[in-house]
Coordinates of C-alpha atoms (C1' of nucleotides) in Angstrom, one line a residue:
Chain A
M21 CA 42.3 145.1 -138.9
A22 CA 45.0 145.2 -141.5
S23 CA 43.9 144.2 -144.9
T24 CA 40.2 145.1 -145.0
A25 CA 38.0 148.0 -144.0
Q26 CA 34.4 147.7 -143.0
V27 CA 32.5 146.3 -146.0
R28 CA 29.3 144.2 -146.2
L29 CA 30.3 140.8 -147.4
T30 CA 26.9 139.2 -147.5
A31 CA 24.7 138.8 -150.6
R32 CA 22.7 141.8 -151.5
K33 CA 19.5 140.1 -152.5
T34 CA 18.2 136.6 -153.3
P35 CA 16.8 135.8 -156.7
R36 CA 13.0 135.4 -156.9
Q37 CA 12.6 134.1 -160.4
A38 CA 14.1 131.0 -162.0
R39 CA 15.9 133.1 -164.6
A40 CA 17.6 135.1 -161.8
T41 CA 18.6 131.9 -159.9
A42 CA 20.3 130.7 -163.1
T43 CA 22.1 134.1 -163.4
L44 CA 23.4 133.9 -159.9
E45 CA 24.6 130.4 -160.4
A46 CA 26.4 131.4 -163.6
I47 CA 28.1 134.3 -161.8
L48 CA 29.4 132.0 -159.0
E49 CA 30.6 129.4 -161.4
A50 CA 32.3 132.1 -163.5
T51 CA 34.0 133.5 -160.5
I52 CA 35.6 130.1 -159.8
Q53 CA 36.7 129.8 -163.4
V54 CA 38.2 133.3 -163.5
L55 CA 39.8 132.7 -160.1
V56 CA 41.5 129.5 -161.3
A57 CA 42.5 131.2 -164.6
V58 CA 44.1 134.4 -163.3
G59 CA 44.0 134.3 -159.5
P60 CA 42.2 136.6 -157.1
A61 CA 44.5 139.6 -157.6
R62 CA 43.9 139.8 -161.3
L63 CA 40.2 138.8 -161.1
T64 CA 38.0 141.5 -162.6
T65 CA 34.4 142.1 -162.1
T66 CA 33.9 142.8 -165.7
R67 CA 35.7 139.6 -166.6
V68 CA 33.5 137.5 -164.3
A69 CA 30.4 139.1 -165.6
A70 CA 31.4 138.5 -169.2
R71 CA 32.3 134.9 -168.4
A72 CA 28.9 134.5 -166.9
G73 CA 27.2 136.0 -169.9
A74 CA 25.9 138.9 -167.8
S75 CA 26.8 142.6 -167.4
V76 CA 28.6 144.1 -164.4
G77 CA 25.5 145.7 -163.2
T78 CA 23.8 142.4 -162.8
M79 CA 26.6 141.1 -160.7
Y80 CA 26.2 144.1 -158.4
Q81 CA 22.6 143.4 -157.9
Y82 CA 23.5 140.2 -156.1
F83 CA 26.8 141.2 -154.5
P84 CA 27.6 144.6 -152.9
N85 CA 31.2 144.3 -154.1
K86 CA 34.0 142.1 -155.5
Q87 CA 34.9 140.9 -152.0
A88 CA 31.4 139.6 -151.3
L89 CA 31.7 137.6 -154.4
L90 CA 34.9 135.9 -153.3
Y91 CA 33.5 135.5 -149.9
A92 CA 30.5 133.6 -151.2
V93 CA 32.6 131.3 -153.3
T94 CA 34.9 130.5 -150.4
E95 CA 32.0 129.7 -148.2
R96 CA 30.7 127.2 -150.7
Y97 CA 34.1 125.6 -150.9
F98 CA 34.5 125.2 -147.2
D99 CA 31.1 123.7 -146.9
I100 CA 32.1 120.9 -149.3
V101 CA 35.4 120.1 -147.5
A102 CA 33.8 120.2 -144.1
A103 CA 31.1 117.8 -145.3
S104 CA 33.5 115.3 -146.5
V105 CA 35.5 115.4 -143.3
E106 CA 32.3 114.9 -141.3
Q107 CA 31.5 111.9 -143.4
V108 CA 34.7 110.0 -142.6
C109 CA 34.3 110.9 -139.0
R110 CA 31.0 109.2 -139.0
E111 CA 32.4 106.2 -140.9
Q112 CA 35.3 105.9 -138.4
H113 CA 33.2 106.1 -135.3
G114 CA 34.3 103.5 -132.8
A115 CA 37.5 102.6 -134.8
R116 CA 41.0 102.6 -133.3
V117 CA 42.7 106.0 -133.0
G118 CA 45.5 105.1 -135.4
Q119 CA 43.0 104.1 -138.1
M120 CA 41.1 107.3 -137.4
A121 CA 44.1 109.5 -137.9
E122 CA 44.9 107.9 -141.1
A123 CA 41.4 108.2 -142.5
L124 CA 41.2 111.8 -141.4
V125 CA 44.4 112.9 -143.0
E126 CA 43.6 111.0 -146.2
A127 CA 40.1 112.4 -146.4
Y128 CA 41.2 116.0 -145.9
W129 CA 44.0 115.6 -148.3
R130 CA 41.7 114.1 -150.9
A131 CA 39.1 116.9 -150.5
K132 CA 41.8 119.5 -151.1
I133 CA 43.5 117.8 -154.0
V134 CA 40.6 116.7 -156.1
R135 CA 40.1 120.3 -157.2
C136 CA 43.7 121.4 -156.5
K137 CA 43.5 124.5 -158.8
V138 CA 40.5 125.8 -157.0
T139 CA 42.2 125.0 -153.6
R140 CA 45.3 126.9 -154.6
A141 CA 43.3 129.9 -155.9
L142 CA 41.1 130.0 -152.8
Y143 CA 44.1 129.9 -150.4
L144 CA 44.9 133.3 -151.9
V145 CA 41.6 135.1 -151.6
A146 CA 42.3 135.6 -147.9
A147 CA 44.5 138.5 -149.0
E148 CA 41.6 140.3 -150.7
V149 CA 38.8 139.5 -148.2
D150 CA 38.9 138.9 -144.5
T151 CA 37.7 135.3 -144.5
T152 CA 38.4 134.8 -140.8
P153 CA 34.7 134.2 -139.9
L154 CA 34.6 131.5 -142.6
V155 CA 37.9 129.9 -141.4
E156 CA 36.6 130.0 -137.8
A157 CA 33.2 128.4 -138.7
F158 CA 34.9 125.7 -140.8
S159 CA 37.4 124.9 -138.0
K160 CA 34.7 124.7 -135.3
R161 CA 32.6 122.4 -137.5
V162 CA 35.5 120.1 -138.2
E163 CA 36.7 120.2 -134.5
L164 CA 33.3 119.0 -133.4
A165 CA 33.3 116.2 -135.9
T166 CA 36.8 114.9 -135.1
S167 CA 36.6 115.3 -131.3
T168 CA 33.4 113.3 -131.3
M169 CA 35.1 110.7 -133.4
F170 CA 38.2 110.5 -131.2
A171 CA 36.1 110.3 -128.1
S172 CA 34.5 107.2 -129.5
A173 CA 37.9 105.3 -129.9
P174 CA 38.0 102.2 -127.7
D175 CA 41.8 102.2 -127.4
A176 CA 42.5 105.7 -126.2
K177 CA 41.6 108.3 -123.6
F178 CA 43.2 111.7 -123.5
A179 CA 43.7 114.0 -120.6
D180 CA 42.6 117.0 -122.6
L181 CA 41.0 115.9 -125.9
T182 CA 40.2 119.4 -126.8
I183 CA 43.7 120.7 -127.1
V184 CA 45.1 117.5 -128.6
N185 CA 42.3 117.6 -131.2
L186 CA 43.0 121.3 -131.9
T187 CA 46.7 120.7 -132.3
L188 CA 46.1 117.8 -134.6
L189 CA 43.8 119.8 -136.8
T190 CA 45.9 122.9 -136.8
S191 CA 48.9 120.8 -137.9
L192 CA 46.8 119.0 -140.5
F193 CA 45.4 122.1 -142.1
G194 CA 48.7 123.9 -142.0
T195 CA 50.9 121.1 -143.3
V196 CA 48.6 120.5 -146.3
R197 CA 48.6 124.2 -147.0
S198 CA 52.4 124.3 -146.9
L199 CA 52.4 121.5 -149.4
F200 CA 50.3 123.6 -151.7
D201 CA 52.3 126.7 -151.3
R202 CA 55.6 125.0 -152.1
S203 CA 56.1 123.6 -155.5
L204 CA 57.4 120.2 -154.4
P205 CA 57.7 117.5 -157.0
K206 CA 54.8 115.1 -156.6
P207 CA 56.7 112.1 -155.1
W208 CA 58.0 114.3 -152.3
A209 CA 54.6 115.7 -151.6
C210 CA 53.3 112.2 -151.4
G211 CA 56.1 111.2 -149.1
V212 CA 55.3 114.0 -146.8
Q213 CA 51.7 113.1 -146.8
Q214 CA 52.5 109.6 -145.8
Q215 CA 54.8 110.8 -143.1
L216 CA 52.1 113.2 -141.9
I217 CA 49.9 110.2 -141.2
F218 CA 52.7 108.6 -139.3
M219 CA 53.3 111.9 -137.4
C220 CA 49.6 112.2 -136.4
R221 CA 49.6 108.5 -135.2
S222 CA 52.7 109.0 -133.2
Y223 CA 51.4 112.1 -131.6
L224 CA 48.1 110.6 -130.6
E225 CA 49.9 107.5 -129.3
A226 CA 52.1 109.7 -127.2
A227 CA 49.3 111.9 -126.0
K228 CA 47.2 109.0 -124.8
V229 CA 46.6 108.7 -121.1
P230 CA 48.0 105.2 -120.0
S231 CA 45.1 102.7 -119.9
Q232 CA 44.1 100.3 -117.0
P233 CA 46.9 97.8 -117.3
A234 CA 49.5 100.5 -117.2
A235 CA 52.5 100.9 -114.9
A236 CA 54.2 98.2 -116.8
V237 CA 56.0 100.3 -119.3
Q238 CA 57.4 103.6 -118.0
P239 CA 58.7 106.5 -120.1
H240 CA 62.5 105.9 -120.6
R241 CA 63.5 109.3 -119.5
P242 CA 61.3 111.8 -117.7
S243 CA 59.9 114.1 -120.3
P244 CA 60.8 117.5 -119.0
V245 CA 59.2 120.6 -120.5
I246 CA 56.1 119.1 -121.9
E247 CA 52.9 120.8 -120.7
R248 CA 49.5 120.0 -122.1
G249 CA 46.7 122.5 -121.6
P250 CA 46.7 126.2 -122.5
V251 CA 49.0 128.2 -120.3
Chain B
M12 CA 50.5 130.0 -163.5
A13 CA 47.3 131.3 -162.0
S14 CA 47.8 134.5 -160.1
T15 CA 50.6 136.2 -161.9
A16 CA 51.7 136.9 -165.4
Q17 CA 55.3 137.3 -166.5
V18 CA 56.6 140.4 -164.8
R19 CA 60.1 141.4 -163.7
L20 CA 60.3 141.2 -160.0
T21 CA 63.9 142.2 -159.4
A22 CA 65.0 145.7 -158.6
R23 CA 65.4 148.1 -161.5
K24 CA 68.6 149.8 -160.5
T25 CA 70.8 150.2 -157.5
P26 CA 71.5 153.5 -155.9
R27 CA 74.9 155.1 -156.5
Q28 CA 74.8 158.1 -154.3
A29 CA 74.2 158.2 -150.5
R30 CA 71.1 160.3 -151.0
A31 CA 69.6 157.6 -153.2
T32 CA 70.5 154.8 -150.8
A33 CA 68.5 156.6 -148.1
T34 CA 65.6 157.0 -150.5
L35 CA 65.6 153.3 -151.3
E36 CA 65.7 152.5 -147.6
A37 CA 62.9 154.9 -146.9
I38 CA 60.8 153.3 -149.6
L39 CA 61.3 149.8 -148.3
E40 CA 60.5 150.9 -144.7
A41 CA 57.4 152.7 -145.9
T42 CA 56.3 149.6 -147.7
I43 CA 56.3 147.6 -144.5
Q44 CA 54.5 150.3 -142.6
V45 CA 51.8 150.6 -145.2
L46 CA 51.6 146.9 -145.5
V47 CA 51.0 146.5 -141.8
A48 CA 48.5 149.4 -141.8
V49 CA 46.2 148.5 -144.7
G50 CA 47.4 145.1 -146.0
P51 CA 48.7 144.2 -149.4
A52 CA 45.4 144.5 -151.3
R53 CA 44.8 148.1 -150.3
L54 CA 48.5 149.1 -150.5
T55 CA 48.9 151.9 -153.0
T56 CA 52.1 153.0 -154.7
T57 CA 51.3 156.6 -154.1
R58 CA 50.7 155.9 -150.4
V59 CA 54.0 154.2 -150.1
A60 CA 55.8 157.0 -151.9
A61 CA 54.1 159.6 -149.7
R62 CA 54.9 157.7 -146.5
A63 CA 58.6 157.6 -147.7
G64 CA 58.6 161.3 -148.5
A65 CA 59.2 160.7 -152.2
S66 CA 57.1 160.8 -155.3
V67 CA 55.7 157.8 -157.2
G68 CA 58.2 158.3 -160.0
T69 CA 61.1 157.8 -157.6
M70 CA 59.7 154.5 -156.5
Y71 CA 59.5 153.4 -160.1
Q72 CA 63.1 154.2 -160.6
Y73 CA 64.1 151.4 -158.2
F74 CA 61.2 149.0 -158.7
P75 CA 59.6 148.1 -162.1
N76 CA 56.2 147.6 -160.4
K77 CA 54.3 147.3 -157.2
Q78 CA 54.9 143.5 -157.1
A79 CA 58.7 143.9 -157.2
L80 CA 58.4 146.2 -154.2
L81 CA 56.5 143.5 -152.2
Y82 CA 58.9 140.9 -153.5
A83 CA 61.8 142.8 -152.1
V84 CA 60.3 143.3 -148.7
T85 CA 59.4 139.6 -148.5
E86 CA 62.9 138.6 -149.4
R87 CA 64.3 140.7 -146.5
Y88 CA 61.9 139.2 -144.1
F89 CA 62.7 135.6 -145.0
D90 CA 66.3 136.4 -144.7
I91 CA 65.9 137.4 -141.1
V92 CA 63.8 134.4 -140.1
A93 CA 66.2 132.0 -141.9
A94 CA 69.2 133.6 -140.1
S95 CA 67.6 133.1 -136.7
V96 CA 66.8 129.5 -137.4
E97 CA 70.3 128.9 -138.6
Q98 CA 71.6 130.3 -135.3
V99 CA 69.7 127.9 -133.1
C100 CA 70.7 125.0 -135.3
R101 CA 74.4 125.9 -134.7
E102 CA 73.7 126.3 -131.0
Q103 CA 72.0 122.9 -130.7
H104 CA 74.6 121.1 -132.7
G105 CA 75.3 117.8 -130.9
A106 CA 72.4 118.0 -128.5
R107 CA 69.7 115.4 -128.1
V108 CA 66.9 115.3 -130.8
G109 CA 64.1 116.1 -128.3
Q110 CA 66.0 119.2 -127.2
M111 CA 66.7 120.1 -130.8
A112 CA 63.0 119.9 -131.7
E113 CA 62.0 122.1 -128.9
A114 CA 64.6 124.7 -129.6
L115 CA 63.7 124.7 -133.3
V116 CA 60.0 125.1 -132.8
E117 CA 60.5 127.9 -130.2
A118 CA 63.0 129.8 -132.4
Y119 CA 60.8 129.7 -135.4
W120 CA 57.8 130.7 -133.4
R121 CA 59.6 133.5 -131.8
A122 CA 61.0 134.8 -135.1
K123 CA 57.5 134.9 -136.4
I124 CA 55.8 136.4 -133.4
V125 CA 58.2 139.2 -132.5
R126 CA 56.9 141.2 -135.5
C127 CA 53.5 139.5 -135.7
K128 CA 51.8 142.3 -137.6
V129 CA 54.5 142.1 -140.3
T130 CA 54.3 138.4 -140.4
R131 CA 50.5 138.5 -140.8
A132 CA 50.8 141.1 -143.6
L133 CA 53.5 139.2 -145.4
Y134 CA 51.6 135.9 -145.4
L135 CA 49.1 137.8 -147.6
V136 CA 51.4 139.1 -150.2
A137 CA 51.6 135.7 -151.8
A138 CA 48.3 136.6 -153.4
E139 CA 49.6 139.6 -155.1
V140 CA 53.0 138.3 -156.1
D141 CA 54.3 134.9 -156.9
T142 CA 56.7 134.4 -154.1
T143 CA 57.3 130.7 -154.8
P144 CA 61.0 131.2 -155.6
L145 CA 61.5 133.0 -152.2
V146 CA 59.6 130.3 -150.3
E147 CA 61.7 127.7 -152.0
A148 CA 65.0 129.4 -151.3
F149 CA 64.0 129.9 -147.7
S150 CA 62.9 126.3 -147.2
K151 CA 66.0 124.9 -148.8
R152 CA 68.2 127.1 -146.6
V153 CA 66.3 126.0 -143.4
E154 CA 66.3 122.4 -144.5
L155 CA 70.0 122.4 -144.8
A156 CA 70.5 123.9 -141.4
T157 CA 68.1 121.6 -139.6
S158 CA 69.2 118.4 -141.3
T159 CA 72.8 119.2 -140.4
M160 CA 71.7 119.7 -136.9
F161 CA 69.7 116.5 -136.7
A162 CA 72.5 114.5 -138.2
S163 CA 74.7 115.6 -135.3
A164 CA 72.4 114.2 -132.7
P165 CA 74.1 111.4 -130.7
D166 CA 70.8 109.7 -129.6
A167 CA 69.2 109.2 -133.0
K168 CA 69.7 107.9 -136.5
F169 CA 67.0 108.0 -139.1
A170 CA 66.4 105.7 -142.1
D171 CA 65.7 108.7 -144.3
L172 CA 66.6 111.9 -142.6
T173 CA 65.7 114.0 -145.7
I174 CA 62.0 113.1 -145.7
V175 CA 61.7 113.2 -141.9
N176 CA 63.3 116.6 -141.9
L177 CA 61.1 117.8 -144.7
T178 CA 58.0 116.6 -143.0
L179 CA 58.9 118.2 -139.7
L180 CA 59.6 121.5 -141.3
T181 CA 56.5 121.5 -143.5
S182 CA 54.4 120.8 -140.5
L183 CA 56.2 123.5 -138.4
F184 CA 55.8 126.1 -141.1
G185 CA 52.2 125.2 -141.7
T186 CA 51.1 124.9 -138.2
V187 CA 52.5 128.2 -137.3
R188 CA 50.8 129.8 -140.3
S189 CA 47.5 128.2 -139.4
L190 CA 47.8 129.7 -135.9
F191 CA 48.3 133.1 -137.5
D192 CA 45.4 132.7 -139.9
R193 CA 42.9 131.8 -137.1
S194 CA 42.1 134.2 -134.5
L195 CA 42.6 131.9 -131.5
P196 CA 42.7 133.5 -128.1
K197 CA 46.3 133.7 -126.9
P198 CA 46.1 130.9 -124.3
W199 CA 44.9 128.4 -126.9
A200 CA 47.6 129.4 -129.3
C201 CA 50.2 128.9 -126.7
G202 CA 48.7 125.6 -125.8
V203 CA 48.9 124.5 -129.4
Q204 CA 52.5 125.8 -129.6
Q205 CA 53.4 123.6 -126.6
Q206 CA 51.7 120.6 -128.0
L207 CA 53.5 121.2 -131.3
I208 CA 56.8 120.7 -129.6
F209 CA 55.4 117.6 -128.0
M210 CA 54.2 116.4 -131.4
C211 CA 57.6 117.0 -133.1
R212 CA 59.3 115.1 -130.3
S213 CA 57.0 112.2 -130.6
Y214 CA 57.4 112.1 -134.3
L215 CA 61.2 112.1 -134.2
E216 CA 61.1 109.5 -131.4
A217 CA 58.9 107.3 -133.5
A218 CA 60.9 107.8 -136.7
K219 CA 64.2 106.9 -135.2
V220 CA 65.8 103.7 -136.4
P221 CA 66.2 101.5 -133.3
S222 CA 69.8 101.8 -132.0
Q223 CA 72.3 99.0 -131.2
P224 CA 70.6 97.4 -128.2
A225 CA 67.3 97.1 -130.0
A226 CA 65.2 93.9 -130.7
A227 CA 64.0 94.2 -127.1
V228 CA 60.9 96.2 -127.6
Q229 CA 58.9 95.3 -130.7
P230 CA 56.0 97.2 -132.1
H231 CA 52.8 96.0 -130.5
R232 CA 50.9 95.6 -133.7
P233 CA 52.4 95.5 -137.2
S234 CA 52.0 99.1 -138.4
P235 CA 50.3 98.6 -141.8
V236 CA 50.2 101.4 -144.3
I237 CA 53.2 103.4 -143.1
E238 CA 55.8 103.9 -145.8
R239 CA 58.7 106.3 -145.5
G240 CA 60.3 107.6 -148.6
P241 CA 58.6 109.3 -151.6
V242 CA 56.5 106.9 -153.6
Chain C
dA1 C1' 11.9 141.7 -161.0
dC2 C1' 15.6 141.8 -163.5
dC3 C1' 19.0 143.4 -166.7
dT4 C1' 22.2 146.8 -169.3
dG5 C1' 26.3 149.6 -170.1
dA6 C1' 28.0 154.4 -170.2
dA7 C1' 29.9 157.4 -166.7
dC8 C1' 32.8 158.5 -162.6
dA9 C1' 36.5 157.9 -159.2
dC10 C1' 40.7 155.8 -158.1
dC11 C1' 45.1 153.5 -158.8
dG12 C1' 49.3 151.5 -161.4
dT13 C1' 52.6 153.2 -164.5
dT14 C1' 55.0 156.4 -167.7
dC15 C1' 57.7 160.2 -169.3
dA16 C1' 59.0 164.9 -170.3
dA17 C1' 60.9 168.3 -167.5
dG18 C1' 63.5 169.7 -163.7
dT19 C1' 67.9 169.7 -160.0
Chain D
dA9 C1' 72.2 160.7 -161.0
dC10 C1' 68.3 161.5 -159.1
dC11 C1' 63.8 163.3 -158.5
dT12 C1' 59.0 165.3 -159.7
dG13 C1' 54.0 165.0 -160.8
dA14 C1' 50.6 165.7 -164.5
dA15 C1' 48.8 162.5 -167.9
dC16 C1' 46.9 157.9 -169.5
dA17 C1' 44.9 153.4 -169.2
dC18 C1' 42.3 150.3 -166.6
dC19 C1' 39.1 148.5 -163.0
dG20 C1' 35.5 148.8 -159.2
dT21 C1' 31.1 150.7 -158.6
dT22 C1' 26.8 153.4 -159.6
dC23 C1' 22.5 154.6 -161.7
dA24 C1' 19.3 156.1 -165.2
dA25 C1' 17.1 153.8 -168.6
dG26 C1' 15.3 149.6 -170.5
dT27 C1' 12.5 144.7 -170.6

DNA sequence: ACCTGAACACCGTTCAAGT
DNA sequence: ACCTGAACACCGTTCAAGT
């Protein structure tokens, strides 16, 4: 592992009294605020504690180290985003694929942009803490929701839904991230977001397995190098 | 700005003697090695200096701070990747769009994966240093190369090449990054990479403006919400 | 149970002294 | 011109002492 050595990232103890719960909450909230204000690299445990109205020692009662603090905040964030994706997936159950793709992209985009400062700050914590397990859990959760949704579409069947779904999500997550990383003027970012919907629709359309009344329209040229499943 | 305050990120002075040039080179090389070994968060100026066989003071003669060091290394890396993308763009000049898309994705993927440890480490330095200017310069450079290439395709014209090109690249950069961030088993990663080619092809195909002998095939359903340019 | 903050170790950065 | 490394300030983490 490159960036991180072996460190416990889970909470150290859970509060038993109401006062303690409030303290813990204050610390987590303060962490987000400091994160947004100065970024993860310049975030200081003392600063977080001060912002939360507590002392450093208190913070260390609940978290074994700075990394665990960032880990906890990231976990909460992923949970919110995953939940809102799951919601649209339920809402779009049984719709047409094109409509699903559009709703999915828009929901994810909205979830990221509503708290865009937080999003931007959290994209950077990966450098301080190894958040791979969180990314993995988040991805798996979303994959399940979207694949269930796509499987319910009446207008499309896919030869290998798993890989199509995985590709679509990888591209969605990545494209949105790229948009955050670059400092594109808003109109361009919106343009790309619109095109992204169009791109996802085109991909799904092209990845469809031809339905019953097929054989009518054939691909113009034989598509040569295009394989589907994992190699 | 969240993560970084005002700091000079450019080199402090340039070496005048051969000995000094060697020192500088050793420092840059050592930085990459340490970066790969422990990641940007745990990279230490002393460690870098030691690895380079120099003292901390020497490092500070050439770089005003740790961030400038990481900045310089990132710049070099971007330069290599951009150069290899530019090369395929020249090679594919005048080819068909589908072929171009495939070559582009594969070239970018290859450039990233040949030194995958370095790639992974450098993805993380963005948290320590504000590399936005470098990302921007890199993107602009690649945009120019690919848009020139696409404009030379005999089999496709686009209503707005700029936004199509921007979307394609944003998606390419992002998807590849997502693949690095997640710890997918190799076969799945390869599967997604293959599908990404297919996705880019489908998108370009769908974004084409119908050529001369058009009017024959009409879109099955009016596509509702799909706009092209920036809003 | 929970909280505090002085104390310690470590790392970024400087600068007076060397070749 | 270039290099060195002890010295200083700052931040993560601990722990003895408090309520």
